[in-house]
Amino acid sequence: MDAIKKTVFSGVQPTGKITLGNYLGAIRNWGPLQDQYNCLYCVVDMHSITVSQVAAELRKNTMDLVALYIACGVDPTKSGLFIQSHVPQHAELCWVLDTISYIGELNRMTQFKEKSRKHADNINMGLMNYPVLMAADILLYQTDLVPVGKDQIQHLELARNLAERFNNRYSETFVVPEGLVFKQGSSIKSLQDPLSKMSKSDPNENAVISLMDDPDTIARKFKRAVTDSDTVVRFGEDKPAISNLLTIYSLTSGETIEQAEQRFAGQGYGVFKQAVADAVIAVVKPIQDEQRRLIADKAYLESVLKAGAEQAERIAAKTLAKVYRKVGFVPKIR
Ligand code: TYM
């Protein structure tokens, strides 16, 4: 790791199908950061078990997501790529941060409230503690920048608050991280309800493009996507559905919104939706092919994960030792 470069950390939960929103809002932005920053990209499996998982599926989803990170441009020779549960310090720091987190502030978290509503039969401590574990993920690596979508800003704010609170109480220990939220794509909306975000857990399959969808499915979902009342392909607050499609088109085709508006002027929604589907397929298909190839190469993925966990643990152990010293734990006799 280069000591002069700033540190970037981010992660995705290996829960269900990874969406076009996860890609456009987060993963897609990770590769280009690798030359300028020390990057750590983590598959956050410990977060996933805050809602019920089938063990075999979680294991498969986790390895698939490791392969997907690489297929989307994470280069393991440049970045640390690892699985959260492979680095025990995440849970250990989480415990210490728990003791400076207030139940009131965790209770107010939007995602906690949403998930509690959705999983009313399983409002477990982990669900409430989720943002504290996320803060531990980030603070362990003295992270400067966290590239995420808009829905994670509140969690990031908590991570910043906990870093400052710990620093104030125990003296300077953590870097206070900043979010890196890109202007375009940070909140991709549902194809069936442009006022809510595209979400992995949406029960309506037509609302979500999975990165694993085949071309026909992608085309069909865009065809069925809801539109706005007039027939003009224009970006604007009064046109949330078309604006969402224009954002997706712009990010996948490389054209600006203005160029796209001109291209589809007077063409109606049918032609436009087909073009959005084509642009998405052109991006997603090579990722799928590369992911499939990588999944078949288990030995390679395991070697990446071994190196990634070792690299991460070296940094994490250092931070945790510092934290343990500050809070007054007797150092382990070696
Ligand atoms: P997760 O797994 O829900 O989502 C992963 C990333 O995808 C972004 N995202 C979106 N971006 C744009 N439009 C959408 N519709 C959309 N849906 C999701 C998310 O903002 C996120 O960047 N708590 C995190 C995982 C996590 C984490 C961390 C992230 C755990 N520890 C430390 C950063 C740093 C989460 O649930 O992401």
CSV table of C-alpha atoms and ligand atoms in Angstrom, one decimal:
chain,number,residue,atom,x,y,z
A,1,MET,CA,0.0,0.0,0.0
A,2,ASP,CA,1.2,3.4,-0.9
A,3,ALA,CA,1.3,5.6,2.2
A,4,ILE,CA,0.8,8.9,0.3
A,5,LYS,CA,-2.4,7.8,-1.5
A,6,LYS,CA,-5.7,8.2,0.2
A,7,THR,CA,-7.7,5.1,1.1
A,8,VAL,CA,-11.0,4.1,-0.5
A,9,PHE,CA,-13.3,1.4,1.0
A,10,SER,CA,-16.6,0.1,-0.2
A,11,GLY,CA,-18.8,-3.0,-0.2
A,12,VAL,CA,-21.9,-4.7,-1.4
A,13,GLN,CA,-24.0,-7.3,0.4
A,14,PRO,CA,-24.1,-10.7,-1.3
A,15,THR,CA,-27.8,-10.8,-0.8
A,16,GLY,CA,-29.9,-12.1,-3.8
A,17,LYS,CA,-29.4,-10.6,-7.2
A,18,ILE,CA,-27.1,-7.7,-7.7
A,19,THR,CA,-29.0,-4.9,-9.6
A,20,LEU,CA,-28.3,-2.4,-12.2
A,21,GLY,CA,-28.6,0.2,-9.4
A,22,ASN,CA,-25.8,-1.5,-7.5
A,23,TYR,CA,-23.7,-1.4,-10.6
A,24,LEU,CA,-24.4,2.2,-11.8
A,25,GLY,CA,-24.5,3.7,-8.3
A,26,ALA,CA,-21.5,2.0,-6.9
A,27,ILE,CA,-19.5,-0.9,-8.4
A,28,ARG,CA,-19.0,0.8,-11.8
A,29,ASN,CA,-17.2,3.6,-10.1
A,30,TRP,CA,-14.7,1.5,-8.2
A,31,GLY,CA,-12.3,0.5,-11.0
A,32,PRO,CA,-11.4,4.0,-12.1
A,33,LEU,CA,-10.4,4.9,-8.5
A,34,GLN,CA,-7.7,2.2,-8.3
A,35,ASP,CA,-4.8,4.1,-9.7
A,36,GLN,CA,-5.3,7.3,-7.7
A,37,TYR,CA,-6.2,5.6,-4.4
A,38,ASN,CA,-5.4,2.6,-2.2
A,39,CYS,CA,-8.6,0.7,-2.7
A,40,LEU,CA,-10.3,-2.0,-0.6
A,41,TYR,CA,-13.4,-3.7,-1.9
A,42,CYS,CA,-15.2,-6.0,0.4
A,43,VAL,CA,-18.1,-8.5,0.1
A,44,VAL,CA,-20.0,-7.8,3.2
A,45,ASP,CA,-21.5,-11.2,4.0
A,46,MET,CA,-21.9,-10.4,7.8
A,47,HIS,CA,-24.3,-7.7,6.9
A,48,SER,CA,-26.3,-10.1,4.8
A,49,ILE,CA,-27.3,-12.4,7.7
A,50,THR,CA,-29.2,-9.5,9.3
A,51,VAL,CA,-32.1,-10.9,7.2
A,52,SER,CA,-32.6,-14.7,7.0
A,53,GLN,CA,-30.3,-16.4,4.4
A,54,VAL,CA,-30.0,-20.0,3.2
A,55,ALA,CA,-26.4,-21.0,4.0
A,56,ALA,CA,-25.6,-22.6,0.6
A,57,GLU,CA,-27.1,-19.7,-1.3
A,58,LEU,CA,-25.2,-17.1,0.8
A,59,ARG,CA,-21.9,-19.0,0.1
A,60,LYS,CA,-22.7,-19.1,-3.7
A,61,ASN,CA,-23.8,-15.4,-3.8
A,62,THR,CA,-20.7,-14.4,-2.0
A,63,MET,CA,-18.3,-16.1,-4.5
A,64,ASP,CA,-20.4,-14.9,-7.4
A,65,LEU,CA,-20.1,-11.3,-6.1
A,66,VAL,CA,-16.3,-11.7,-5.7
A,67,ALA,CA,-16.2,-12.7,-9.4
A,68,LEU,CA,-18.6,-9.9,-10.3
A,69,TYR,CA,-16.3,-7.2,-8.6
A,70,ILE,CA,-13.5,-8.4,-10.9
A,71,ALA,CA,-15.7,-8.6,-14.0
A,72,CYS,CA,-16.8,-5.0,-13.3
A,73,GLY,CA,-13.2,-3.7,-13.2
A,74,VAL,CA,-11.8,-4.3,-9.7
A,75,ASP,CA,-8.2,-5.4,-10.4
A,76,PRO,CA,-6.9,-7.6,-7.6
A,77,THR,CA,-3.3,-6.6,-8.4
A,78,LYS,CA,-4.2,-3.0,-7.6
A,79,SER,CA,-6.9,-3.3,-4.9
A,80,GLY,CA,-7.5,-5.4,-1.9
A,81,LEU,CA,-10.6,-7.7,-2.6
A,82,PHE,CA,-11.8,-9.7,0.4
A,83,ILE,CA,-14.8,-11.1,2.3
A,84,GLN,CA,-15.8,-9.3,5.4
A,85,SER,CA,-16.1,-12.5,7.6
A,86,HIS,CA,-12.5,-13.4,6.7
A,87,VAL,CA,-11.2,-10.4,8.7
A,88,PRO,CA,-12.3,-10.8,12.4
A,89,GLN,CA,-11.5,-7.2,13.3
A,90,HIS,CA,-14.8,-6.0,11.7
A,91,ALA,CA,-16.9,-7.7,14.4
A,92,GLU,CA,-14.4,-6.8,17.1
A,93,LEU,CA,-14.3,-3.1,16.2
A,94,CYS,CA,-18.1,-3.2,15.9
A,95,TRP,CA,-18.4,-4.2,19.5
A,96,VAL,CA,-16.3,-1.2,20.7
A,97,LEU,CA,-18.2,1.2,18.5
A,98,ASP,CA,-21.5,-0.2,19.9
A,99,THR,CA,-20.5,1.2,23.3
A,100,ILE,CA,-20.5,4.7,21.9
A,101,SER,CA,-23.6,4.3,19.7
A,102,TYR,CA,-26.9,5.4,21.0
A,103,ILE,CA,-30.0,3.3,20.6
A,104,GLY,CA,-31.9,6.5,19.7
A,105,GLU,CA,-29.7,7.2,16.7
A,106,LEU,CA,-29.8,3.7,15.4
A,107,ASN,CA,-33.6,3.6,15.9
A,108,ARG,CA,-33.9,6.6,13.6
A,109,MET,CA,-32.0,5.0,10.6
A,110,THR,CA,-34.3,5.0,7.6
A,111,GLN,CA,-33.0,1.6,6.4
A,112,PHE,CA,-33.6,0.0,9.8
A,113,LYS,CA,-37.1,1.3,9.8
A,114,GLU,CA,-37.8,0.1,6.3
A,115,LYS,CA,-36.3,-3.3,7.0
A,116,SER,CA,-38.1,-3.7,10.3
A,117,ARG,CA,-41.4,-3.1,8.4
A,118,LYS,CA,-40.4,-5.6,5.7
A,119,HIS,CA,-39.2,-8.3,8.1
A,120,ALA,CA,-41.6,-7.7,11.0
A,121,ASP,CA,-41.1,-11.3,12.2
A,122,ASN,CA,-37.3,-10.9,12.5
A,123,ILE,CA,-36.4,-7.5,13.9
A,124,ASN,CA,-33.1,-8.7,15.3
A,125,MET,CA,-30.3,-6.9,17.1
A,126,GLY,CA,-28.1,-7.3,14.0
A,127,LEU,CA,-30.6,-5.3,11.9
A,128,MET,CA,-30.3,-2.4,14.3
A,129,ASN,CA,-26.6,-2.8,14.7
A,130,TYR,CA,-26.1,-2.9,10.9
A,131,PRO,CA,-24.8,0.7,10.5
A,132,VAL,CA,-22.4,0.3,13.4
A,133,LEU,CA,-20.8,-2.7,11.6
A,134,MET,CA,-20.7,-0.6,8.5
A,135,ALA,CA,-18.9,2.1,10.4
A,136,ALA,CA,-16.4,-0.5,11.7
A,137,ASP,CA,-15.8,-1.7,8.1
A,138,ILE,CA,-14.9,1.9,7.1
A,139,LEU,CA,-13.0,3.1,10.1
A,140,LEU,CA,-10.8,0.0,10.4
A,141,TYR,CA,-9.0,1.0,7.3
A,142,GLN,CA,-8.6,4.7,8.1
A,143,THR,CA,-10.7,5.2,5.0
A,144,ASP,CA,-10.8,8.7,3.4
A,145,LEU,CA,-13.4,8.1,0.7
A,146,VAL,CA,-16.4,5.8,0.5
A,147,PRO,CA,-17.9,5.5,-3.0
A,148,VAL,CA,-21.6,4.6,-2.5
A,149,GLY,CA,-25.1,5.3,-3.8
A,150,LYS,CA,-27.3,8.0,-2.2
A,151,ASP,CA,-29.2,5.5,0.0
A,152,GLN,CA,-26.0,5.0,2.1
A,153,ILE,CA,-25.4,8.6,3.0
A,154,GLN,CA,-27.2,8.3,6.3
A,155,HIS,CA,-25.1,5.3,7.3
A,156,LEU,CA,-22.0,7.2,6.3
A,157,GLU,CA,-23.0,10.1,8.4
A,158,LEU,CA,-23.2,7.7,11.4
A,159,ALA,CA,-19.7,6.4,10.6
A,160,ARG,CA,-18.4,10.0,10.6
A,161,ASN,CA,-20.2,10.8,13.9
A,162,LEU,CA,-18.8,7.6,15.5
A,163,ALA,CA,-15.3,8.4,14.3
A,164,GLU,CA,-15.5,12.0,15.7
A,165,ARG,CA,-17.1,10.8,19.0
A,166,PHE,CA,-14.4,8.2,19.5
A,167,ASN,CA,-11.7,10.7,18.7
A,168,ASN,CA,-13.1,13.2,21.1
A,169,ARG,CA,-13.5,10.7,23.9
A,170,TYR,CA,-10.3,8.8,23.5
A,171,SER,CA,-8.0,11.1,21.5
A,172,GLU,CA,-7.3,11.2,17.7
A,173,THR,CA,-7.7,7.6,16.4
A,174,PHE,CA,-9.8,7.5,13.3
A,175,VAL,CA,-9.8,9.3,10.0
A,176,VAL,CA,-13.2,10.8,9.5
A,177,PRO,CA,-14.4,9.4,6.1
A,178,GLU,CA,-16.1,11.3,3.3
A,179,GLY,CA,-18.8,9.9,1.0
A,180,LEU,CA,-18.1,9.8,-2.7
A,181,VAL,CA,-21.5,10.0,-4.3
A,182,PHE,CA,-21.5,10.5,-8.0
A,183,LYS,CA,-23.9,13.0,-9.4
A,184,GLN,CA,-25.3,10.7,-12.0
A,185,GLY,CA,-26.5,7.2,-11.2
A,186,SER,CA,-26.4,7.5,-7.4
A,187,SER,CA,-30.1,6.7,-7.2
A,188,ILE,CA,-31.4,4.5,-9.9
A,189,LYS,CA,-35.2,4.1,-9.6
A,190,SER,CA,-37.5,1.1,-9.9
A,191,LEU,CA,-38.8,0.6,-13.4
A,192,GLN,CA,-42.3,0.2,-12.1
A,193,ASP,CA,-42.3,3.1,-9.6
A,194,PRO,CA,-39.8,5.9,-10.5
A,195,LEU,CA,-40.3,7.5,-7.1
A,196,SER,CA,-38.7,4.5,-5.2
A,197,LYS,CA,-35.2,3.1,-5.6
A,198,MET,CA,-34.4,0.0,-7.6
A,199,SER,CA,-34.0,-2.5,-4.8
A,200,LYS,CA,-32.7,-6.1,-4.7
A,201,SER,CA,-35.5,-7.1,-2.5
A,202,ASP,CA,-38.4,-5.7,-4.6
A,203,PRO,CA,-40.9,-8.5,-5.0
A,204,ASN,CA,-41.9,-7.2,-8.4
A,205,GLU,CA,-39.4,-8.7,-10.9
A,206,ASN,CA,-40.3,-6.2,-13.6
A,207,ALA,CA,-39.1,-3.3,-11.4
A,208,VAL,CA,-35.5,-4.5,-11.2
A,209,ILE,CA,-32.8,-5.2,-13.8
A,210,SER,CA,-30.6,-7.9,-12.3
A,211,LEU,CA,-27.0,-7.9,-13.6
A,212,MET,CA,-27.6,-11.5,-14.3
A,213,ASP,CA,-30.7,-11.0,-16.6
A,214,ASP,CA,-30.4,-12.3,-20.1
A,215,PRO,CA,-30.9,-9.9,-23.0
A,216,ASP,CA,-34.5,-10.9,-23.7
A,217,THR,CA,-35.4,-10.4,-20.1
A,218,ILE,CA,-33.7,-7.0,-20.0
A,219,ALA,CA,-35.5,-5.9,-23.2
A,220,ARG,CA,-38.9,-7.1,-21.9
A,221,LYS,CA,-38.4,-5.3,-18.6
A,222,PHE,CA,-37.6,-2.0,-20.3
A,223,LYS,CA,-40.5,-2.4,-22.6
A,224,ARG,CA,-42.8,-2.8,-19.6
A,225,ALA,CA,-41.2,0.1,-17.7
A,226,VAL,CA,-43.7,2.7,-16.6
A,227,THR,CA,-43.4,6.1,-18.4
A,228,ASP,CA,-44.7,9.6,-17.8
A,229,SER,CA,-47.9,11.1,-19.2
A,230,ASP,CA,-46.7,12.9,-22.4
A,231,THR,CA,-44.6,11.2,-25.1
A,232,VAL,CA,-41.5,13.4,-25.1
A,233,VAL,CA,-38.1,12.0,-24.2
A,234,ARG,CA,-36.9,14.8,-21.9
A,235,PHE,CA,-35.2,14.9,-18.5
A,236,GLY,CA,-37.0,16.8,-15.8
A,237,GLU,CA,-38.4,16.7,-12.3
A,238,ASP,CA,-41.9,16.4,-13.7
A,239,LYS,CA,-40.8,13.3,-15.7
A,240,PRO,CA,-39.3,10.9,-13.1
A,241,ALA,CA,-39.8,7.7,-15.2
A,242,ILE,CA,-38.2,9.0,-18.4
A,243,SER,CA,-35.5,10.8,-16.4
A,244,ASN,CA,-34.6,7.5,-14.8
A,245,LEU,CA,-34.4,5.8,-18.2
A,246,LEU,CA,-32.4,8.7,-19.6
A,247,THR,CA,-29.9,8.4,-16.7
A,248,ILE,CA,-29.5,4.6,-17.3
A,249,TYR,CA,-29.1,5.2,-21.1
A,250,SER,CA,-26.6,8.0,-20.6
A,251,LEU,CA,-24.4,5.9,-18.2
A,252,THR,CA,-24.5,2.8,-20.3
A,253,SER,CA,-24.2,4.4,-23.8
A,254,GLY,CA,-21.7,7.2,-22.8
A,255,GLU,CA,-23.9,9.9,-24.4
A,256,THR,CA,-24.8,12.9,-22.4
A,257,ILE,CA,-28.5,13.4,-21.4
A,258,GLU,CA,-28.7,16.3,-23.9
A,259,GLN,CA,-27.3,14.2,-26.7
A,260,ALA,CA,-29.8,11.5,-25.9
A,261,GLU,CA,-32.7,14.0,-25.7
A,262,GLN,CA,-31.8,15.2,-29.2
A,263,ARG,CA,-31.3,11.6,-30.5
A,264,PHE,CA,-34.8,10.6,-29.5
A,265,ALA,CA,-36.6,13.8,-30.2
A,266,GLY,CA,-39.9,13.0,-31.9
A,267,GLN,CA,-39.4,9.3,-31.7
A,268,GLY,CA,-41.8,8.2,-29.0
A,269,TYR,CA,-41.1,5.9,-26.0
A,270,GLY,CA,-41.0,2.6,-27.9
A,271,VAL,CA,-37.9,3.4,-29.8
A,272,PHE,CA,-36.3,5.0,-26.8
A,273,LYS,CA,-36.9,2.0,-24.5
A,274,GLN,CA,-35.5,-0.4,-27.0
A,275,ALA,CA,-32.3,1.8,-27.2
A,276,VAL,CA,-32.0,1.8,-23.4
A,277,ALA,CA,-32.3,-1.9,-23.4
A,278,ASP,CA,-29.6,-2.3,-26.1
A,279,ALA,CA,-27.2,0.0,-24.3
A,280,VAL,CA,-27.7,-1.9,-21.0
A,281,ILE,CA,-27.3,-5.3,-22.7
A,282,ALA,CA,-24.1,-4.0,-24.4
A,283,VAL,CA,-22.6,-3.2,-20.9
A,284,VAL,CA,-24.0,-6.2,-19.0
A,285,LYS,CA,-23.3,-9.0,-21.4
A,286,PRO,CA,-19.5,-8.8,-21.3
A,287,ILE,CA,-19.6,-8.5,-17.5
A,288,GLN,CA,-21.7,-11.7,-17.4
A,289,ASP,CA,-19.4,-13.6,-19.7
A,290,GLU,CA,-16.3,-12.5,-17.6
A,291,GLN,CA,-18.1,-13.4,-14.4
A,292,ARG,CA,-19.0,-16.8,-15.6
A,293,ARG,CA,-15.4,-17.4,-16.7
A,294,LEU,CA,-14.1,-16.3,-13.3
A,295,ILE,CA,-16.6,-18.4,-11.3
A,296,ALA,CA,-15.2,-21.5,-13.1
A,297,ASP,CA,-11.7,-20.6,-11.9
A,298,LYS,CA,-12.2,-21.3,-8.2
A,299,ALA,CA,-8.5,-21.6,-7.6
A,300,TYR,CA,-7.9,-18.1,-8.9
A,301,LEU,CA,-10.7,-16.6,-6.9
A,302,GLU,CA,-9.4,-18.3,-3.7
A,303,SER,CA,-5.9,-16.9,-4.3
A,304,VAL,CA,-7.3,-13.4,-4.7
A,305,LEU,CA,-9.4,-13.8,-1.5
A,306,LYS,CA,-6.4,-15.1,0.5
A,307,ALA,CA,-4.2,-12.2,-0.5
A,308,GLY,CA,-7.0,-9.8,0.0
A,309,ALA,CA,-7.8,-11.0,3.5
A,310,GLU,CA,-4.1,-10.9,4.4
A,311,GLN,CA,-3.7,-7.4,3.2
A,312,ALA,CA,-6.9,-6.2,4.9
A,313,GLU,CA,-6.1,-7.9,8.2
A,314,ARG,CA,-2.7,-6.3,8.4
A,315,ILE,CA,-4.3,-2.8,8.4
A,316,ALA,CA,-7.3,-3.8,10.4
A,317,ALA,CA,-5.1,-5.4,13.2
A,318,LYS,CA,-3.1,-2.2,13.5
A,319,THR,CA,-6.2,0.0,13.9
A,320,LEU,CA,-7.8,-2.4,16.3
A,321,ALA,CA,-4.7,-2.6,18.5
A,322,LYS,CA,-4.7,1.2,18.7
A,323,VAL,CA,-8.4,1.2,19.6
A,324,TYR,CA,-8.0,-1.5,22.3
A,325,ARG,CA,-5.1,0.5,23.8
A,326,LYS,CA,-7.1,3.7,23.9
A,327,VAL,CA,-10.1,2.1,25.6
A,328,GLY,CA,-7.9,0.5,28.3
A,329,PHE,CA,-7.7,-3.2,27.3
A,330,VAL,CA,-4.5,-4.9,28.6
A,331,PRO,CA,-2.5,-5.9,25.5
A,332,LYS,CA,-2.4,-9.7,24.8
A,333,ILE,CA,0.8,-11.4,26.1
A,334,ARG,CA,2.6,-12.8,23.1
B,1,TYM,P1,-26.1,-2.6,-0.8
B,1,TYM,O1,-25.5,-4.0,-0.9
B,1,TYM,O2,-27.5,-2.4,-0.5
B,1,TYM,O3,-25.8,-1.8,-2.1
B,1,TYM,C1,-24.5,-1.7,-2.6
B,1,TYM,C2,-24.2,-0.4,-3.2
B,1,TYM,O4,-25.2,-0.1,-4.3
B,1,TYM,C3,-25.7,1.2,-4.0
B,1,TYM,N1,-27.1,1.1,-4.5
B,1,TYM,C4,-27.6,1.9,-5.4
B,1,TYM,N2,-27.1,3.0,-6.1
B,1,TYM,C5,-27.9,3.6,-7.0
B,1,TYM,N3,-29.2,3.3,-7.2
B,1,TYM,C6,-29.8,2.3,-6.6
B,1,TYM,N4,-31.0,1.9,-6.8
B,1,TYM,C7,-29.0,1.5,-5.6
B,1,TYM,N5,-29.2,0.5,-4.8
B,1,TYM,C8,-28.1,0.3,-4.1
B,1,TYM,C9,-25.6,1.4,-2.6
B,1,TYM,O5,-25.7,2.8,-2.2
B,1,TYM,C10,-24.3,0.8,-2.2
B,1,TYM,O6,-23.3,1.7,-2.5
B,1,TYM,N6,-24.7,-1.0,3.7
B,1,TYM,C11,-24.2,-1.2,2.3
B,1,TYM,C12,-23.0,-2.2,2.3
B,1,TYM,C13,-21.9,-1.8,3.1
B,1,TYM,C14,-20.9,-0.8,2.9
B,1,TYM,C15,-20.0,-0.9,3.9
B,1,TYM,C16,-20.8,0.1,1.8
B,1,TYM,C17,-21.5,-2.5,4.3
B,1,TYM,N7,-20.4,-1.9,4.7
B,1,TYM,C18,-18.9,0.0,4.0
B,1,TYM,C19,-19.7,1.0,1.9
B,1,TYM,C20,-18.8,0.9,3.0
B,1,TYM,C21,-25.3,-1.8,1.5
B,1,TYM,O7,-26.3,-2.4,2.1
B,1,TYM,O8,-25.2,-1.7,0.2
